[in-house]
């Protein structure tokens, strides 16, 4: 391998985007993933290029409200209680950010990653077959009435500060714009200059194919460890052998945490379990993607049907689907779309990589040549291309106007991080 050989670990949207931008900059790049490209968290998300997603879950008052949320069958928060003792240290850190000052700080960081999402996806895919999956659209927040909208005033203040000012559709005009919606929904807060992906799994698969077409190499293997020389990366050890390299980008979602531990970096990151239902062959779809605020889930018209995605469940990497979150989505979808009919339903569970402060980790780990690009929580698809471009610019030494300090991967270390011991 050449001295400029770069390995990217993880072939989701962040890894694929990083690989393409680095390859376009002329680097020799190998993309490694233990699974099939596009079949991880990138496969099952809501598909929305939600540039306005600048409001973290840990808003002010969450600590006080969360016990009631967990007990409320109409709120999309669930817990697998057997996992709670293991979750608790992370949860304490997570809740510590549920205040006004931290929420505003986190929101500004998120805006850097997602604020120009549509443009970033278009730049990534321009002139390629991957562009066919990217659709421009409006994005609506559906409320029962004006009072419910006003109850979200703090969230909308953050969106406005990030440049997102809604227009409104009210009363019976809501159903004129979106006939699929129940008459109980009487207000839409509409944002322009958004978009969605017709098939997220196929989109990421197409991006990896594009990467290979421009000279990149994809290898299906599991990364086991890092090989270091003089404190810098020299190779990675995988299930199929050693791959020599000069730099590594770790973009493997929740599976990035154990890899960071091998570098001596303990990241407070948990798997937030997210669900979707894909209603296949529906008789009706929304004209634009929307957020159903009463259930805090998104509904997106996709290639193979209507996808309803959302819900927060804590329970680790257990692959067993929980009935309660899926039943919640079914019930809320039926309430919002009373005339919806379909041939069958796909159920899906995936793992959002959730750092305790809701901000991704982007940047070099000390001066090791290992770069973090993970921890995107709810904004992975939305912010993947921007993150990939930022990482590529860092590696290429290109100047960027983006303030990446909020994403410093060493921000969780206390004191001086000890040099890792390598086997």
PDB file of C-alpha atoms in Angstrom, residues 163-365:
ATOM      1  CA  UNK A 163     -32.582  29.947   9.754  1.00  0.00           C
ATOM      2  CA  UNK A 164     -35.744  27.841   9.484  1.00  0.00           C
ATOM      3  CA  UNK A 165     -38.938  29.916   9.463  1.00  0.00           C
ATOM      4  CA  UNK A 166     -42.162  27.958   8.865  1.00  0.00           C
ATOM      5  CA  UNK A 167     -45.216  28.892   6.856  1.00  0.00           C
ATOM      6  CA  UNK A 168     -48.590  27.647   8.058  1.00  0.00           C
ATOM      7  CA  UNK A 169     -51.537  25.735   6.700  1.00  0.00           C
ATOM      8  CA  UNK A 170     -54.531  25.656   9.048  1.00  0.00           C
ATOM      9  CA  UNK A 171     -58.047  24.309   9.356  1.00  0.00           C
ATOM     10  CA  UNK A 172     -59.596  22.306   6.533  1.00  0.00           C
ATOM     11  CA  UNK A 173     -56.830  23.524   4.199  1.00  0.00           C
ATOM     12  CA  UNK A 174     -54.573  20.946   5.877  1.00  0.00           C
ATOM     13  CA  UNK A 175     -56.476  18.102   4.211  1.00  0.00           C
ATOM     14  CA  UNK A 176     -56.459  19.964   0.894  1.00  0.00           C
ATOM     15  CA  UNK A 177     -52.649  19.944   1.040  1.00  0.00           C
ATOM     16  CA  UNK A 178     -52.286  16.447   2.526  1.00  0.00           C
ATOM     17  CA  UNK A 179     -55.456  14.356   1.931  1.00  0.00           C
ATOM     18  CA  UNK A 180     -53.939  11.431   3.862  1.00  0.00           C
ATOM     19  CA  UNK A 181     -54.184  13.298   7.164  1.00  0.00           C
ATOM     20  CA  UNK A 182     -56.919  12.892   9.752  1.00  0.00           C
ATOM     21  CA  UNK A 183     -59.290  15.888  10.138  1.00  0.00           C
ATOM     22  CA  UNK A 184     -58.069  16.009  13.756  1.00  0.00           C
ATOM     23  CA  UNK A 185     -54.830  17.491  12.429  1.00  0.00           C
ATOM     24  CA  UNK A 186     -55.557  21.164  11.918  1.00  0.00           C
ATOM     25  CA  UNK A 187     -52.146  22.789  11.478  1.00  0.00           C
ATOM     26  CA  UNK A 188     -49.067  22.196   9.353  1.00  0.00           C
ATOM     27  CA  UNK A 189     -45.863  24.119  10.004  1.00  0.00           C
ATOM     28  CA  UNK A 190     -44.149  23.859   6.623  1.00  0.00           C
ATOM     29  CA  UNK A 191     -40.438  24.245   5.891  1.00  0.00           C
ATOM     30  CA  UNK A 192     -39.052  24.577   2.381  1.00  0.00           C
ATOM     31  CA  UNK A 193     -35.658  23.492   1.010  1.00  0.00           C
ATOM     32  CA  UNK A 194     -35.689  20.038   2.530  1.00  0.00           C
ATOM     33  CA  UNK A 195     -35.660  16.624   0.898  1.00  0.00           C
ATOM     34  CA  UNK A 196     -35.873  12.887   1.348  1.00  0.00           C
ATOM     35  CA  UNK A 197     -34.374   9.641   0.073  1.00  0.00           C
ATOM     36  CA  UNK A 198     -36.631   7.280  -1.860  1.00  0.00           C
ATOM     37  CA  UNK A 199     -34.847   4.183  -0.563  1.00  0.00           C
ATOM     38  CA  UNK A 200     -32.108   4.783   2.047  1.00  0.00           C
ATOM     39  CA  UNK A 201     -30.661   1.268   1.894  1.00  0.00           C
ATOM     40  CA  UNK A 202     -30.437   1.305  -1.893  1.00  0.00           C
ATOM     41  CA  UNK A 203     -29.036   4.837  -1.765  1.00  0.00           C
ATOM     42  CA  UNK A 204     -26.081   3.864   0.413  1.00  0.00           C
ATOM     43  CA  UNK A 205     -25.508   0.718  -1.661  1.00  0.00           C
ATOM     44  CA  UNK A 206     -25.417   2.897  -4.792  1.00  0.00           C
ATOM     45  CA  UNK A 207     -22.946   5.272  -3.127  1.00  0.00           C
ATOM     46  CA  UNK A 208     -20.608   2.381  -2.356  1.00  0.00           C
ATOM     47  CA  UNK A 209     -20.906   1.207  -5.967  1.00  0.00           C
ATOM     48  CA  UNK A 210     -20.061   4.749  -7.085  1.00  0.00           C
ATOM     49  CA  UNK A 211     -17.026   4.699  -4.801  1.00  0.00           C
ATOM     50  CA  UNK A 212     -15.823   1.485  -6.454  1.00  0.00           C
ATOM     51  CA  UNK A 213     -16.456   2.907  -9.922  1.00  0.00           C
ATOM     52  CA  UNK A 214     -14.103   5.818  -9.221  1.00  0.00           C
ATOM     53  CA  UNK A 215     -11.333   3.513  -8.078  1.00  0.00           C
ATOM     54  CA  UNK A 216     -12.100   2.760  -4.446  1.00  0.00           C
ATOM     55  CA  UNK A 217     -12.019  -0.714  -2.937  1.00  0.00           C
ATOM     56  CA  UNK A 218     -14.663  -2.276  -0.699  1.00  0.00           C
ATOM     57  CA  UNK A 219     -13.804  -5.234   1.563  1.00  0.00           C
ATOM     58  CA  UNK A 220     -16.321  -7.145   3.662  1.00  0.00           C
ATOM     59  CA  UNK A 221     -14.533  -7.953   6.917  1.00  0.00           C
ATOM     60  CA  UNK A 222     -14.693  -7.245  10.627  1.00  0.00           C
ATOM     61  CA  UNK A 223     -12.088  -4.887  12.069  1.00  0.00           C
ATOM     62  CA  UNK A 224     -10.464  -6.408  15.138  1.00  0.00           C
ATOM     63  CA  UNK A 225      -7.715  -3.986  16.192  1.00  0.00           C
ATOM     64  CA  UNK A 226      -5.331  -1.186  15.276  1.00  0.00           C
ATOM     65  CA  UNK A 227      -1.621  -1.609  14.690  1.00  0.00           C
ATOM     66  CA  UNK A 228       0.374   1.423  15.805  1.00  0.00           C
ATOM     67  CA  UNK A 229       3.987   2.502  15.293  1.00  0.00           C
ATOM     68  CA  UNK A 230       5.324   5.432  17.280  1.00  0.00           C
ATOM     69  CA  UNK A 231       1.827   6.452  18.328  1.00  0.00           C
ATOM     70  CA  UNK A 232       0.488   6.519  14.746  1.00  0.00           C
ATOM     71  CA  UNK A 233      -1.668   4.090  12.818  1.00  0.00           C
ATOM     72  CA  UNK A 234       0.177   1.732  10.481  1.00  0.00           C
ATOM     73  CA  UNK A 235      -2.399  -1.003   9.852  1.00  0.00           C
ATOM     74  CA  UNK A 236      -5.703  -2.505  10.925  1.00  0.00           C
ATOM     75  CA  UNK A 237      -6.228  -6.158  11.759  1.00  0.00           C
ATOM     76  CA  UNK A 238      -9.386  -7.673  10.299  1.00  0.00           C
ATOM     77  CA  UNK A 239     -11.110 -11.040  10.182  1.00  0.00           C
ATOM     78  CA  UNK A 240      -9.461 -11.667   6.810  1.00  0.00           C
ATOM     79  CA  UNK A 241      -6.024 -10.304   7.578  1.00  0.00           C
ATOM     80  CA  UNK A 242      -3.980  -7.130   8.072  1.00  0.00           C
ATOM     81  CA  UNK A 243      -4.494  -4.020   5.943  1.00  0.00           C
ATOM     82  CA  UNK A 244      -1.683  -1.478   5.955  1.00  0.00           C
ATOM     83  CA  UNK A 245      -2.568   2.201   5.863  1.00  0.00           C
ATOM     84  CA  UNK A 246      -1.471   5.707   6.823  1.00  0.00           C
ATOM     85  CA  UNK A 247      -4.819   6.904   8.189  1.00  0.00           C
ATOM     86  CA  UNK A 248      -8.086   5.375   9.376  1.00  0.00           C
ATOM     87  CA  UNK A 249     -11.588   6.846   9.581  1.00  0.00           C
ATOM     88  CA  UNK A 250     -13.853   5.124  12.111  1.00  0.00           C
ATOM     89  CA  UNK A 251     -17.470   5.551  11.013  1.00  0.00           C
ATOM     90  CA  UNK A 252     -19.098   2.352  12.217  1.00  0.00           C
ATOM     91  CA  UNK A 253     -21.934   3.774  14.301  1.00  0.00           C
ATOM     92  CA  UNK A 254     -22.520   2.118  17.677  1.00  0.00           C
ATOM     93  CA  UNK A 255     -19.728  -0.363  16.902  1.00  0.00           C
ATOM     94  CA  UNK A 256     -17.242   2.522  16.950  1.00  0.00           C
ATOM     95  CA  UNK A 257     -17.246   2.551  20.752  1.00  0.00           C
ATOM     96  CA  UNK A 258     -15.263  -0.697  21.274  1.00  0.00           C
ATOM     97  CA  UNK A 259     -12.827   0.371  18.556  1.00  0.00           C
ATOM     98  CA  UNK A 260     -12.211   3.634  20.399  1.00  0.00           C
ATOM     99  CA  UNK A 261     -11.529   1.654  23.577  1.00  0.00           C
ATOM    100  CA  UNK A 262      -8.639   0.001  21.785  1.00  0.00           C
ATOM    101  CA  UNK A 263      -7.133   3.489  21.456  1.00  0.00           C
ATOM    102  CA  UNK A 264      -7.646   4.155  25.148  1.00  0.00           C
ATOM    103  CA  UNK A 265     -10.612   6.464  24.569  1.00  0.00           C
ATOM    104  CA  UNK A 266     -13.796   5.742  26.522  1.00  0.00           C
ATOM    105  CA  UNK A 267     -16.764   7.319  24.726  1.00  0.00           C
ATOM    106  CA  UNK A 268     -20.091   7.641  26.586  1.00  0.00           C
ATOM    107  CA  UNK A 269     -22.137   6.295  23.707  1.00  0.00           C
ATOM    108  CA  UNK A 270     -25.244   4.127  23.836  1.00  0.00           C
ATOM    109  CA  UNK A 271     -27.359   2.325  21.268  1.00  0.00           C
ATOM    110  CA  UNK A 272     -30.675   4.116  21.018  1.00  0.00           C
ATOM    111  CA  UNK A 273     -33.051   1.595  19.520  1.00  0.00           C
ATOM    112  CA  UNK A 274     -35.162   3.041  16.697  1.00  0.00           C
ATOM    113  CA  UNK A 275     -38.015   1.376  14.828  1.00  0.00           C
ATOM    114  CA  UNK A 276     -39.855   1.702  11.565  1.00  0.00           C
ATOM    115  CA  UNK A 277     -42.944   0.322   9.921  1.00  0.00           C
ATOM    116  CA  UNK A 278     -43.032   0.246   6.124  1.00  0.00           C
ATOM    117  CA  UNK A 279     -46.613   0.049   4.856  1.00  0.00           C
ATOM    118  CA  UNK A 280     -46.250  -1.619   1.462  1.00  0.00           C
ATOM    119  CA  UNK A 281     -48.469  -0.838  -1.520  1.00  0.00           C
ATOM    120  CA  UNK A 282     -50.395   1.887   0.324  1.00  0.00           C
ATOM    121  CA  UNK A 283     -53.518   3.323  -1.224  1.00  0.00           C
ATOM    122  CA  UNK A 284     -52.291   6.822  -0.397  1.00  0.00           C
ATOM    123  CA  UNK A 285     -49.034   8.548   0.555  1.00  0.00           C
ATOM    124  CA  UNK A 286     -48.257  12.025   1.873  1.00  0.00           C
ATOM    125  CA  UNK A 287     -47.200  14.484  -0.823  1.00  0.00           C
ATOM    126  CA  UNK A 288     -44.204  15.498   1.280  1.00  0.00           C
ATOM    127  CA  UNK A 289     -42.491  13.918   4.293  1.00  0.00           C
ATOM    128  CA  UNK A 290     -43.834  15.034   7.643  1.00  0.00           C
ATOM    129  CA  UNK A 291     -43.350  14.827  11.373  1.00  0.00           C
ATOM    130  CA  UNK A 292     -46.458  13.695  13.265  1.00  0.00           C
ATOM    131  CA  UNK A 293     -45.864  15.631  16.447  1.00  0.00           C
ATOM    132  CA  UNK A 294     -48.438  13.785  18.557  1.00  0.00           C
ATOM    133  CA  UNK A 295     -46.371  10.629  18.207  1.00  0.00           C
ATOM    134  CA  UNK A 296     -43.003  12.235  17.369  1.00  0.00           C
ATOM    135  CA  UNK A 297     -42.488   9.986  14.351  1.00  0.00           C
ATOM    136  CA  UNK A 298     -41.889  10.798  10.703  1.00  0.00           C
ATOM    137  CA  UNK A 299     -43.866   9.599   7.714  1.00  0.00           C
ATOM    138  CA  UNK A 300     -42.042   9.483   4.396  1.00  0.00           C
ATOM    139  CA  UNK A 301     -43.262   8.466   0.926  1.00  0.00           C
ATOM    140  CA  UNK A 302     -40.715   5.940  -0.335  1.00  0.00           C
ATOM    141  CA  UNK A 303     -40.126   3.678  -3.291  1.00  0.00           C
ATOM    142  CA  UNK A 304     -41.723   0.619  -1.689  1.00  0.00           C
ATOM    143  CA  UNK A 305     -44.397   2.277   0.412  1.00  0.00           C
ATOM    144  CA  UNK A 306     -45.012   4.620   3.317  1.00  0.00           C
ATOM    145  CA  UNK A 307     -42.383   4.488   6.048  1.00  0.00           C
ATOM    146  CA  UNK A 308     -43.243   5.575   9.582  1.00  0.00           C
ATOM    147  CA  UNK A 309     -40.099   5.811  11.694  1.00  0.00           C
ATOM    148  CA  UNK A 310     -39.184   7.047  15.125  1.00  0.00           C
ATOM    149  CA  UNK A 311     -39.536   6.018  18.763  1.00  0.00           C
ATOM    150  CA  UNK A 312     -36.790   5.990  21.398  1.00  0.00           C
ATOM    151  CA  UNK A 313     -36.111   2.739  23.220  1.00  0.00           C
ATOM    152  CA  UNK A 314     -33.167   2.034  25.494  1.00  0.00           C
ATOM    153  CA  UNK A 315     -32.126  -1.576  25.759  1.00  0.00           C
ATOM    154  CA  UNK A 316     -28.692  -2.093  24.265  1.00  0.00           C
ATOM    155  CA  UNK A 317     -27.805  -4.165  21.225  1.00  0.00           C
ATOM    156  CA  UNK A 318     -30.318  -6.934  21.878  1.00  0.00           C
ATOM    157  CA  UNK A 319     -31.654  -7.868  18.433  1.00  0.00           C
ATOM    158  CA  UNK A 320     -35.114  -8.838  19.659  1.00  0.00           C
ATOM    159  CA  UNK A 321     -37.824  -6.417  18.549  1.00  0.00           C
ATOM    160  CA  UNK A 322     -40.027  -5.068  21.332  1.00  0.00           C
ATOM    161  CA  UNK A 323     -43.780  -5.190  20.790  1.00  0.00           C
ATOM    162  CA  UNK A 324     -44.629  -1.938  22.602  1.00  0.00           C
ATOM    163  CA  UNK A 325     -42.745   0.476  20.263  1.00  0.00           C
ATOM    164  CA  UNK A 326     -44.125  -1.252  17.173  1.00  0.00           C
ATOM    165  CA  UNK A 327     -47.663  -1.239  18.543  1.00  0.00           C
ATOM    166  CA  UNK A 328     -47.229   2.450  19.360  1.00  0.00           C
ATOM    167  CA  UNK A 329     -46.219   3.232  15.775  1.00  0.00           C
ATOM    168  CA  UNK A 330     -49.142   1.218  14.392  1.00  0.00           C
ATOM    169  CA  UNK A 331     -51.633   2.963  16.629  1.00  0.00           C
ATOM    170  CA  UNK A 332     -50.326   6.454  15.951  1.00  0.00           C
ATOM    171  CA  UNK A 333     -50.114   5.849  12.205  1.00  0.00           C
ATOM    172  CA  UNK A 334     -53.724   4.677  12.185  1.00  0.00           C
ATOM    173  CA  UNK A 335     -54.791   7.788  14.111  1.00  0.00           C
ATOM    174  CA  UNK A 336     -52.954  10.123  11.733  1.00  0.00           C
ATOM    175  CA  UNK A 337     -53.906   8.289   8.530  1.00  0.00           C
ATOM    176  CA  UNK A 338     -57.394   6.803   9.100  1.00  0.00           C
ATOM    177  CA  UNK A 339     -57.963   6.024   5.405  1.00  0.00           C
ATOM    178  CA  UNK A 340     -54.625   4.215   4.930  1.00  0.00           C
ATOM    179  CA  UNK A 341     -54.793   0.717   3.445  1.00  0.00           C
ATOM    180  CA  UNK A 342     -51.847  -1.483   2.498  1.00  0.00           C
ATOM    181  CA  UNK A 343     -50.856  -5.009   1.451  1.00  0.00           C
ATOM    182  CA  UNK A 344     -48.315  -5.811   4.184  1.00  0.00           C
ATOM    183  CA  UNK A 345     -46.042  -4.245   6.804  1.00  0.00           C
ATOM    184  CA  UNK A 346     -42.271  -4.464   7.264  1.00  0.00           C
ATOM    185  CA  UNK A 347     -41.026  -4.158  10.855  1.00  0.00           C
ATOM    186  CA  UNK A 348     -37.471  -2.999  11.502  1.00  0.00           C
ATOM    187  CA  UNK A 349     -35.172  -2.276  14.433  1.00  0.00           C
ATOM    188  CA  UNK A 350     -31.886  -0.400  14.237  1.00  0.00           C
ATOM    189  CA  UNK A 351     -29.366   1.227  16.557  1.00  0.00           C
ATOM    190  CA  UNK A 352     -28.751   4.951  16.609  1.00  0.00           C
ATOM    191  CA  UNK A 353     -25.269   5.794  17.968  1.00  0.00           C
ATOM    192  CA  UNK A 354     -26.090   8.215  20.789  1.00  0.00           C
ATOM    193  CA  UNK A 355     -23.278  10.129  22.551  1.00  0.00           C
ATOM    194  CA  UNK A 356     -24.297  11.500  25.921  1.00  0.00           C
ATOM    195  CA  UNK A 357     -24.160  15.095  24.626  1.00  0.00           C
ATOM    196  CA  UNK A 358     -26.037  14.404  21.345  1.00  0.00           C
ATOM    197  CA  UNK A 359     -23.160  15.649  19.171  1.00  0.00           C
ATOM    198  CA  UNK A 360     -21.166  13.434  16.804  1.00  0.00           C
ATOM    199  CA  UNK A 361     -17.445  12.856  17.174  1.00  0.00           C
ATOM    200  CA  UNK A 362     -15.551  14.231  14.181  1.00  0.00           C
ATOM    201  CA  UNK A 363     -11.808  14.700  14.047  1.00  0.00           C
ATOM    202  CA  UNK A 364      -8.423  13.112  14.720  1.00  0.00           C
ATOM    203  CA  UNK A 365      -7.754  11.135  17.899  1.00  0.00           C
TER     204      UNK A 365
END
